[in-house]
Coordinates of C-alpha atoms and ligand atoms in Angstrom, one line a residue:
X1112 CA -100.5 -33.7 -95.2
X1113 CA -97.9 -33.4 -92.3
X1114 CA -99.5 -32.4 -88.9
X1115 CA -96.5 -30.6 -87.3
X1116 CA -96.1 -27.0 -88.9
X1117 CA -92.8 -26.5 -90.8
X1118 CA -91.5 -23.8 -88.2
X1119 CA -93.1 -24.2 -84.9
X1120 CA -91.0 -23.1 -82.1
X1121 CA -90.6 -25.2 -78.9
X1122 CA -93.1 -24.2 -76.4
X1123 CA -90.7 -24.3 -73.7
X1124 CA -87.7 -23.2 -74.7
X1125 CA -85.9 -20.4 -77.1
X1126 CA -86.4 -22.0 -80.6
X1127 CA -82.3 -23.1 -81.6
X1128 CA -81.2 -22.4 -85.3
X1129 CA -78.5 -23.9 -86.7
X1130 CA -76.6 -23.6 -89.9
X1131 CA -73.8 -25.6 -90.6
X1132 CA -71.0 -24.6 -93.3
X1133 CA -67.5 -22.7 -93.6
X1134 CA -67.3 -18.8 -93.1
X1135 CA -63.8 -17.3 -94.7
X1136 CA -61.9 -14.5 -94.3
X1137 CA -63.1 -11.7 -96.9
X1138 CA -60.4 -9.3 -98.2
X1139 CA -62.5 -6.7 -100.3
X1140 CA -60.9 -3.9 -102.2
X1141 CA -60.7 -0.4 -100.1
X1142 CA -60.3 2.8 -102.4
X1143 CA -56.4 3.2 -102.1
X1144 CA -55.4 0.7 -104.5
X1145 CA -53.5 -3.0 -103.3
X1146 CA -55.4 -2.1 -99.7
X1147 CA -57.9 -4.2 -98.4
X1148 CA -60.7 -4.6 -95.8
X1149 CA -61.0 -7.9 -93.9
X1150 CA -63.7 -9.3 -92.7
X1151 CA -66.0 -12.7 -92.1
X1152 CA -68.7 -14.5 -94.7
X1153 CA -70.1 -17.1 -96.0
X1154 CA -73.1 -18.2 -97.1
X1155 CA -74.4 -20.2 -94.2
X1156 CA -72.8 -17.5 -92.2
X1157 CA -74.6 -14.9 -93.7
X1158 CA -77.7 -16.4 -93.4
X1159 CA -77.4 -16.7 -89.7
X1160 CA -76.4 -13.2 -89.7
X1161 CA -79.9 -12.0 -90.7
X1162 CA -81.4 -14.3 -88.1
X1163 CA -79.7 -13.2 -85.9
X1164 CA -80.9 -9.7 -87.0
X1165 CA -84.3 -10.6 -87.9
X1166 CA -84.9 -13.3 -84.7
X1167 CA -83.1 -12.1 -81.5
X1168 CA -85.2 -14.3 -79.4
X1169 CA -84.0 -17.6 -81.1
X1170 CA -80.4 -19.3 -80.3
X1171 CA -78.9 -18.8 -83.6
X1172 CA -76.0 -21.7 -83.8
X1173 CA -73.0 -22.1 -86.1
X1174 CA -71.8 -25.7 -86.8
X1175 CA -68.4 -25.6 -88.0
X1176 CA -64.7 -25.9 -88.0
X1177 CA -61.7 -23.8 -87.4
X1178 CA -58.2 -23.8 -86.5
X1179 CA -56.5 -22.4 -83.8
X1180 CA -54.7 -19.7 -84.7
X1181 CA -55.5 -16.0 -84.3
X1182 CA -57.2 -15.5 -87.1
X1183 CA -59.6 -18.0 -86.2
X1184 CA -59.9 -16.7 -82.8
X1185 CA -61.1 -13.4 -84.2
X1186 CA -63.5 -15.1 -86.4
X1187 CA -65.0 -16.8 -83.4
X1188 CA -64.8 -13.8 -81.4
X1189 CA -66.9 -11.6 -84.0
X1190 CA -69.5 -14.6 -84.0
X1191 CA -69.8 -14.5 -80.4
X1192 CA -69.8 -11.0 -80.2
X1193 CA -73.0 -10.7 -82.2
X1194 CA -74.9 -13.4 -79.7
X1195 CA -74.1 -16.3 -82.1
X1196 CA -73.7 -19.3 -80.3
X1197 CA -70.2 -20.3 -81.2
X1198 CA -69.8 -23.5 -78.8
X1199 CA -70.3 -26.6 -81.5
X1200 CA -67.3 -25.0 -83.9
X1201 CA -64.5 -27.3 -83.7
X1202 CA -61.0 -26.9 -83.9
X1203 CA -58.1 -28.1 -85.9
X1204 CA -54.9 -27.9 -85.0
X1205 CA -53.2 -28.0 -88.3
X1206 CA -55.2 -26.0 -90.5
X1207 CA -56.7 -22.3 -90.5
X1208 CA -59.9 -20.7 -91.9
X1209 CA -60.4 -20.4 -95.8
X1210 CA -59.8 -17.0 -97.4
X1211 CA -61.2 -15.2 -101.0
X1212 CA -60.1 -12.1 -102.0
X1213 CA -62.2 -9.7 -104.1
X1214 CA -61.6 -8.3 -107.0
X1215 CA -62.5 -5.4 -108.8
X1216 CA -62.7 -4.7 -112.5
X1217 CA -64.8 -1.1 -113.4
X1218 CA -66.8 -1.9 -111.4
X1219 CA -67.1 -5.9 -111.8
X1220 CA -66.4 -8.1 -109.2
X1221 CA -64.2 -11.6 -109.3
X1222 CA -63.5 -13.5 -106.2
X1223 CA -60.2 -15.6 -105.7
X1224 CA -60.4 -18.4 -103.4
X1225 CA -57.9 -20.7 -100.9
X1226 CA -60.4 -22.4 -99.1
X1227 CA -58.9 -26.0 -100.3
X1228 CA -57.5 -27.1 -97.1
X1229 CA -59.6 -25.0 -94.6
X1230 CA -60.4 -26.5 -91.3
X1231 CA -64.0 -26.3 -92.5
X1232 CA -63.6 -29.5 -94.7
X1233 CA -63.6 -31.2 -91.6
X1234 CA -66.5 -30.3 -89.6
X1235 CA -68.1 -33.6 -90.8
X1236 CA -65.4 -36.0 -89.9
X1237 CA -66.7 -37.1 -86.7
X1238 CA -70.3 -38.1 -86.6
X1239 CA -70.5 -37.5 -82.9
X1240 CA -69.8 -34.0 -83.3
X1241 CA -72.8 -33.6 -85.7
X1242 CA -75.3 -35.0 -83.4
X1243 CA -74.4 -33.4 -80.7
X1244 CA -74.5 -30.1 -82.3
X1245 CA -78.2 -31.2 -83.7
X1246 CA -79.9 -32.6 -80.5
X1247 CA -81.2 -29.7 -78.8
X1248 CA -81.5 -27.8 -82.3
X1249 CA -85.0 -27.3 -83.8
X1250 CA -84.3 -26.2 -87.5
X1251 CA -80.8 -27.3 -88.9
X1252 CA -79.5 -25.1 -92.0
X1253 CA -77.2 -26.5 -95.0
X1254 CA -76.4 -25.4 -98.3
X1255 CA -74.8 -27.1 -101.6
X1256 CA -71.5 -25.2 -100.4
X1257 CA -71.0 -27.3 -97.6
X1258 CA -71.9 -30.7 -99.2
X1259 CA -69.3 -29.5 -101.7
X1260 CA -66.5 -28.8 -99.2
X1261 CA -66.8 -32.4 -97.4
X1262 CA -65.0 -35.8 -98.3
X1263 CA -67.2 -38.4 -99.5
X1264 CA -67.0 -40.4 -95.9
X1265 CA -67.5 -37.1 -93.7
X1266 CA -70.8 -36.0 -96.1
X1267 CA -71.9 -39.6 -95.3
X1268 CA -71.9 -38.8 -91.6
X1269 CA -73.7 -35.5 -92.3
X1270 CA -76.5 -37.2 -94.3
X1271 CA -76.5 -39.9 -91.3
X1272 CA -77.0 -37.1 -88.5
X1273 CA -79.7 -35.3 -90.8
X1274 CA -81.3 -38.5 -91.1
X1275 CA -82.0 -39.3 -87.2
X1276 CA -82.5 -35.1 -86.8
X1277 CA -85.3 -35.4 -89.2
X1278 CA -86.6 -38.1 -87.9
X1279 CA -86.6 -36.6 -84.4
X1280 CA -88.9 -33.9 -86.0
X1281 CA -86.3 -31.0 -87.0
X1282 CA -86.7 -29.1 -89.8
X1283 CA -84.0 -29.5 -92.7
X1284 CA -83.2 -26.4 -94.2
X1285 CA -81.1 -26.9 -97.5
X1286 CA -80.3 -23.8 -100.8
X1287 CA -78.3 -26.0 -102.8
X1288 CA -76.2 -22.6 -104.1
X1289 CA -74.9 -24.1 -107.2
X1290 CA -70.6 -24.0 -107.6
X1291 CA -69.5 -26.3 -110.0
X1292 CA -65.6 -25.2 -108.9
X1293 CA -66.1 -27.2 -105.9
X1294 CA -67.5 -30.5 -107.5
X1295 CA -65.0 -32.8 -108.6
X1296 CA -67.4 -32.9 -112.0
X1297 CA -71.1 -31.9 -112.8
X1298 CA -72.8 -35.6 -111.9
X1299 CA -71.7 -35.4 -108.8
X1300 CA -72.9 -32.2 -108.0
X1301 CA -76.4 -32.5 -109.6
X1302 CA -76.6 -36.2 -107.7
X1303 CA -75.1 -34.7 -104.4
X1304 CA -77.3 -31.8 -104.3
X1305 CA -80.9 -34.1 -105.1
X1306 CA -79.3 -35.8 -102.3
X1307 CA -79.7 -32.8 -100.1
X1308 CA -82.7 -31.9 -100.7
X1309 CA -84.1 -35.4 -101.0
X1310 CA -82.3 -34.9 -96.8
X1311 CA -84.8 -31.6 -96.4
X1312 CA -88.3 -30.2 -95.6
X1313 CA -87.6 -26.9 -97.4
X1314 CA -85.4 -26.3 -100.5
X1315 CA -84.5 -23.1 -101.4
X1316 CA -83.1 -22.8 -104.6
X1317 CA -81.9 -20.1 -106.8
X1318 CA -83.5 -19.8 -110.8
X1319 CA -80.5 -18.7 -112.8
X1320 CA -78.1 -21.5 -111.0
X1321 CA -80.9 -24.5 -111.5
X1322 CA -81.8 -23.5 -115.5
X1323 CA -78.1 -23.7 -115.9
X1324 CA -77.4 -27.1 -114.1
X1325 CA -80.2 -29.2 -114.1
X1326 CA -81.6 -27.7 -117.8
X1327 CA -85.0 -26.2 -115.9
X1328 CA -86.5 -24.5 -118.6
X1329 CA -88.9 -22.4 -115.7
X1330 CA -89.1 -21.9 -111.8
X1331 CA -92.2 -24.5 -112.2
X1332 CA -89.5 -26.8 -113.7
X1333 CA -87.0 -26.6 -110.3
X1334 CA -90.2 -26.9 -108.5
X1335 CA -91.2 -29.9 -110.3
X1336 CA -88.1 -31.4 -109.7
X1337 CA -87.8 -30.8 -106.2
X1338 CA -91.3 -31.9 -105.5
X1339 CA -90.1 -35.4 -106.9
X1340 CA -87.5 -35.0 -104.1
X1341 CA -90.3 -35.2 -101.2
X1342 CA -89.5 -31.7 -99.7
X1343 CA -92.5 -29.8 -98.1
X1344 CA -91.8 -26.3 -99.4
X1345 CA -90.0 -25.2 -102.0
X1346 CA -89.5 -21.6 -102.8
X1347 CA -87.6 -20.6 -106.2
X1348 CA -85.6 -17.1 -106.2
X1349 CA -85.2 -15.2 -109.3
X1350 CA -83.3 -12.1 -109.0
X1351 CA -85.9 -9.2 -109.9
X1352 CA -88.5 -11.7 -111.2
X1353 CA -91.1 -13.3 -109.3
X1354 CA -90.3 -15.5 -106.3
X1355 CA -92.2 -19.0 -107.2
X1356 CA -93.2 -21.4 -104.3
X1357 CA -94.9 -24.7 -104.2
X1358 CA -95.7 -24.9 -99.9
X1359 CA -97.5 -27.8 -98.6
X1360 CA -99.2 -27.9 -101.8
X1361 CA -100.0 -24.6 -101.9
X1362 CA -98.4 -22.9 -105.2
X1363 CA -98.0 -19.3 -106.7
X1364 CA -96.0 -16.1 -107.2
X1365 CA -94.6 -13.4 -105.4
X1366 CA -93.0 -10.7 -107.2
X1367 CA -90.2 -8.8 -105.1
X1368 CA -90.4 -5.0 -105.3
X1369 CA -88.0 -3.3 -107.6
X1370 CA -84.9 -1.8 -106.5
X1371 CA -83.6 1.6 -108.0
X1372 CA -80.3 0.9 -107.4
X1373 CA -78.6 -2.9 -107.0
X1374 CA -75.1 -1.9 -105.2
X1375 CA -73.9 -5.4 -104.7
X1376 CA -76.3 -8.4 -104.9
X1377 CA -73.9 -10.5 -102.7
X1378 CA -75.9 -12.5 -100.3
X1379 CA -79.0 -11.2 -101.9
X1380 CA -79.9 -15.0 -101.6
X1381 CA -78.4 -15.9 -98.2
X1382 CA -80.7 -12.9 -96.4
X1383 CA -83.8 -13.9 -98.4
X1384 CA -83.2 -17.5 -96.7
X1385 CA -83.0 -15.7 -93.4
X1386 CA -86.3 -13.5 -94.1
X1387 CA -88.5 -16.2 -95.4
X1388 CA -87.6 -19.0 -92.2
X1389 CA -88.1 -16.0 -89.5
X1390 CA -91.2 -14.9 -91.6
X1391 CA -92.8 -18.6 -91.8
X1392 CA -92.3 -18.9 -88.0
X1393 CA -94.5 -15.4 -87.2
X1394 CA -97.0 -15.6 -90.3
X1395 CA -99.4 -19.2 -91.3
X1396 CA -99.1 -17.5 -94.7
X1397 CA -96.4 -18.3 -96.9
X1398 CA -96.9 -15.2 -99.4
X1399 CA -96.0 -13.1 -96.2
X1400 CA -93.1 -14.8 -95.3
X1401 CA -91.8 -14.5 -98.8
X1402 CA -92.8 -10.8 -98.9
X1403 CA -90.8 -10.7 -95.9
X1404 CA -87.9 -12.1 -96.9
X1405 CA -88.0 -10.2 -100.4
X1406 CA -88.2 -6.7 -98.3
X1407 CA -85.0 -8.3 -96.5
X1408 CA -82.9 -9.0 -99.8
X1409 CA -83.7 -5.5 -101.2
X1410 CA -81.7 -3.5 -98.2
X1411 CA -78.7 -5.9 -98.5
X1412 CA -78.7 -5.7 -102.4
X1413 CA -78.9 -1.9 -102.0
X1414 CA -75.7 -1.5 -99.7
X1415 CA -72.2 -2.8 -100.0
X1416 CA -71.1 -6.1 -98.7
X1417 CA -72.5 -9.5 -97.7
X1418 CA -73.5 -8.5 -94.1
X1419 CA -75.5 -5.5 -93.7
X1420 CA -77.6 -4.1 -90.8
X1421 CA -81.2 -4.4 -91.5
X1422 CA -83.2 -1.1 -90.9
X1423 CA -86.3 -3.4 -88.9
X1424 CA -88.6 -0.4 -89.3
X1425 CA -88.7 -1.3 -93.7
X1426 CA -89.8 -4.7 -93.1
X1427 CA -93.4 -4.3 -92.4
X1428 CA -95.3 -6.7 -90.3
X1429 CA -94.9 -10.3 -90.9
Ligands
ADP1376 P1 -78.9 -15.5 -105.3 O1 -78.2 -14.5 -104.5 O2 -79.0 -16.8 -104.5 O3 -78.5 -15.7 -106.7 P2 -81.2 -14.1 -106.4 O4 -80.2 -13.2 -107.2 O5 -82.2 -14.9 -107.1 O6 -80.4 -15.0 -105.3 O7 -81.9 -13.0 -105.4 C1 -82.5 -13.4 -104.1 C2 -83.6 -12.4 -103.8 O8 -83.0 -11.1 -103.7 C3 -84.7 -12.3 -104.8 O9 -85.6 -13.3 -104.7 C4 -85.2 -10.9 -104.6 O10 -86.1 -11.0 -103.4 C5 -84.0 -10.2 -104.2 N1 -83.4 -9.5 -105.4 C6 -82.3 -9.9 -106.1 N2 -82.1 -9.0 -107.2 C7 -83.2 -8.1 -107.2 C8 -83.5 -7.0 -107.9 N3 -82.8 -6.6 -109.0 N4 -84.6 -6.3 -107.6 C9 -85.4 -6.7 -106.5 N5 -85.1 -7.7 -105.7 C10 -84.0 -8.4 -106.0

């Protein structure tokens, strides 16, 4: 057994959050037709949105890179605005933010993406960067997205600066959020993303993405898998089935309470991540915390959009 909890705060300082990935510009449909609404997400952005929400007292972080153009000012801005602390987001000078553009079909939704050359694929490139944005941090927040988006050499330099984080006790935070589109081919993704979470204390993975990619024929399966991967906790989402978890081997089910209507499950994942790390650092009991984060994902699958605001007063008592 480890001695240090998973989530323990600093005693004498706010406890500092940081995710690290690429937010784009959303253009969602509006009701008059060929009109659109813009605004920020992406998934490790999203996440830290609901920390934000969920922990006001922590320093909530975003590690990433944008350009410097106006657009990217305003994305900045809007993270600032909301208390993130925007000051380890780099800037390029030749590139801008990534973009997808949603469409809708009655009623289905298909995204379009130009997020190839965003500054974001370079948050990695220099190593120095990275460490500097992880010294004073205390839990450090990735996602298969961003592993996808790097070069080999700049996810290289990200593994290095986990590393030495990890081994300067942080906790490594990784939902490997499965998108083939972004691998250059399948082996690379499945041997990337064991590499993440092989890089992390708490792997947060996603049932219907893992049975499709790595063949898991059950949650117990991802978790076995996972386990091999020497993470501490591992906690399995499944849509409206039961939420699995094997946490410093303790294992068993939680199953999420149903939702009348689903509106939009966008980020239904991202806001669960949010609700189970704020949850493990006010409860000892992992079934809480995943409670917790279950109650979180059911408000944002029952509204519109990635990045809702959390009524505090349905989330019970961690
Ligand atoms: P992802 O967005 O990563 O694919 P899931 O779809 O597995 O993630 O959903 C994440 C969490 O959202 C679930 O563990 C559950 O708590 C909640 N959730 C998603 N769909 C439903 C649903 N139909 N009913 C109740 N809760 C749901």
């Amino acid at each position: 057994m480890h001695s240090k909890p998973l989530l323990s705060g600093p005693v004498s300082k706010a406890m500092c959050f940081a995710t690290i990935g690429e937010c784009m510009v959303e253009m969602a449909p509006s009701a008059a037709p060929g009109q659109f609404t813009r605004s920020f997400a992406g998934d490790t952005f999203n996440t830290l949105w609901y920390v934000r929400q969920l922990q006001p007292d922590w320093q909530a972080r975003y590690v990433s890179r944008v350009g410097q153009d106006q657009i990217s000012d305003e994305m900045v801005q809007m993270m600032s605005g909301i208390g993130i602390d925007t000051s380890h987001i780099q800037r390029s000078a030749d590139r801008t933010v990534g973009l997808y553009l949603i469409s809708l079909d009655a009623g289905e939704r298909s995204f379009s993406y130009w997020r190839s050359q965003s500054a974001a694929r370079q948050l990695a490139d220099d190593p120095n960067l990275l460490n500097a944005a992880f010294s004073d941090a205390d839990v450090l927040f990735l996602s298969g997205i961003t592993l996808a988006i790097l070069s080999g050499q700049a996810r290289s330099h990200l593994f290095g600066a986990l590393a030495s984080a990890r081994e300067a006790g942080k906790t490594i935070v990784f939902d490997p959020n499965l998108r083939p589109k972004l691998w250059s081919d399948r082996d690379q993704m499945r041997q990337t993303i064991m590499q993440g979470a092989a890089a992390s204390d708490i792997v947060l993975p996603s049932f219907e993405e893992e049975a499709e990619h790595f063949g898991d024929a059950s949650p117990e399966g991802t978790i076995t898998r996972y386990r091999a991967a020497g993470c501490r906790s591992i906690v399995v989402k499944d849509g409206g089935a039961a939420v699995s978890y094997w946490h410093e081997a303790q294992t068993g089910q939680v199953v999420p309470e149903p939702v009348s209507v689903v509106v939009d499950t966008t980020s239904a994942g991202d806001s669960f991540n949010a609700g189970f790390l704020a949850g493990l650092a006010q409860t000892a009991s992992v079934e809480d915390a995943i409670d917790r984060a279950c109650r979180v994902a059911r408000q944002v699958i029952a509204q519109r959009g990635a990045l809702v605001t959390l009524d505090m007063s349905l989330l019970g008592t961690p």
